[in-house]
C-alpha atoms as one frame of an Amber mdcrd trajectory, in Angstrom:
protein
   3.730   1.521  13.675   4.374   4.729  15.610   2.223   7.662  14.617  -0.605
   5.469  13.324  -4.023   6.808  12.562  -6.466   3.891  12.285  -9.170   4.762
   9.784 -12.911   4.291  10.039 -14.210   2.082   7.220 -16.246   5.050   5.933
 -12.956   6.914   5.284 -11.136   4.143   3.401 -12.116   5.199  -0.126 -11.367
   8.904   0.294  -8.103   8.325   2.178  -6.743   5.853  -0.377  -7.837   8.121
  -3.264  -6.030  10.993  -1.540  -2.899   8.837  -1.116  -2.984   8.111  -4.860
  -3.054  11.840  -5.658  -0.488  12.792  -3.007   2.076  10.128  -3.912   1.833
  10.312  -7.707   5.254   9.771  -9.274   6.742   8.155  -6.175   8.072   4.644
  -5.661   6.544   2.065  -3.321   7.465  -1.109  -1.550   4.768  -3.688  -0.812
   5.575  -6.067   2.051   3.347  -8.908   3.208   3.799 -10.035   6.814   2.089
 -13.390   7.184   2.355 -15.301  10.473   2.569 -18.671   8.687   4.940 -17.894
   5.785   6.851 -14.930   7.206   7.848 -11.599   5.696   7.720 -11.365   1.871
   8.341  -8.487  -0.551   5.748  -8.297  -3.347   7.332  -5.183  -4.890  10.407
  -3.201  -3.949  10.684   0.490  -4.877   8.628   0.239  -8.049   6.681   3.138
  -9.624   3.416   3.726  -7.753   0.286   3.593  -9.913  -2.704   3.752  -7.528
  -4.238   2.631  -4.246  -7.982   2.092  -3.861 -10.731   0.413  -1.884 -13.379
  -1.444  -3.906 -16.657  -1.591  -1.945 -18.258  -4.201  -4.226 -15.519  -6.793
  -3.783 -14.488  -5.540  -0.320 -10.829  -5.331  -1.323  -7.906  -2.935  -1.186
  -5.979  -2.794  -4.463  -2.473  -1.368  -4.750  -0.909  -1.146  -8.204   2.625
  -0.565  -9.426   4.029   0.047 -12.889   2.180   1.116 -15.997   4.850   3.660
 -16.893   6.602   2.728 -20.133   9.187   1.874 -21.211  10.786   0.289 -18.136
   7.556  -0.764 -16.343   4.861  -0.904 -19.054   2.608  -3.399 -17.245   0.475
  -2.583 -14.202   0.830  -5.202 -11.474  -1.785  -5.309  -8.721  -1.648  -6.604
  -5.170  -5.094  -7.253  -3.665  -6.008  -7.535   0.000  -9.407  -9.213   0.181
 -11.795  -8.392   3.019  -9.591  -5.962   4.960 -10.563  -5.377   8.557  -8.264
  -2.461   9.380  -6.284   0.242   7.585  -3.715   2.398   9.368  -1.792   5.377
   8.003   1.566   6.297   9.501   2.860   9.805   8.799   4.241  10.976  12.155
   7.769  10.130  13.362   8.528   7.949  10.323  10.910   8.749   7.448   8.374
   7.703   4.771   4.577   7.561   4.713   3.316   4.011   5.175  -0.113   2.412
   4.981  -0.830  -0.904   6.701  -3.757  -3.056   5.604  -4.770  -5.917   7.896
  -6.887  -8.760   6.512  -9.265 -11.149   8.303  -6.408 -13.606   9.043  -4.261
 -10.837  10.600  -1.876 -10.838   7.636  -0.520  -7.305   7.274   0.334  -5.667
   3.968   2.646  -2.685   4.421   2.780  -0.122   1.611   5.674   2.324   1.991
   6.131   5.401  -0.229   9.535   6.774  -1.289  10.385   9.884  -3.279  11.434
   9.102  -6.852  14.861  10.171  -8.042  18.480   9.663  -6.997  17.709   9.808
  -3.244  15.372   6.813  -3.614  18.159   4.666  -5.059  20.241   4.614  -1.867
């Protein structure tokens, strides 16, 4: 990812909390890039709910939905035991966060503005 800023583990909580506040009301796509099963979409341009790092369970949680009436249920994608988090904001059309787990499976979270432009 061009323009990456790899985060220190001590910054994970504050950076993901900041992303939640900054991207409120936007849409996100969650892509999982696994070397054994290939590229899979977990969510595609759904309403962003939150992104967090849970120290106790050592997991990154990204949630979509929870906005009635169209998406009343919150769905969560969990990356257990992440080893690296990168944020891409430079030279990319949308902000993206990449979470790499212990098996080198990457979860890519891409933010899109809500509204008619996001439907194209």
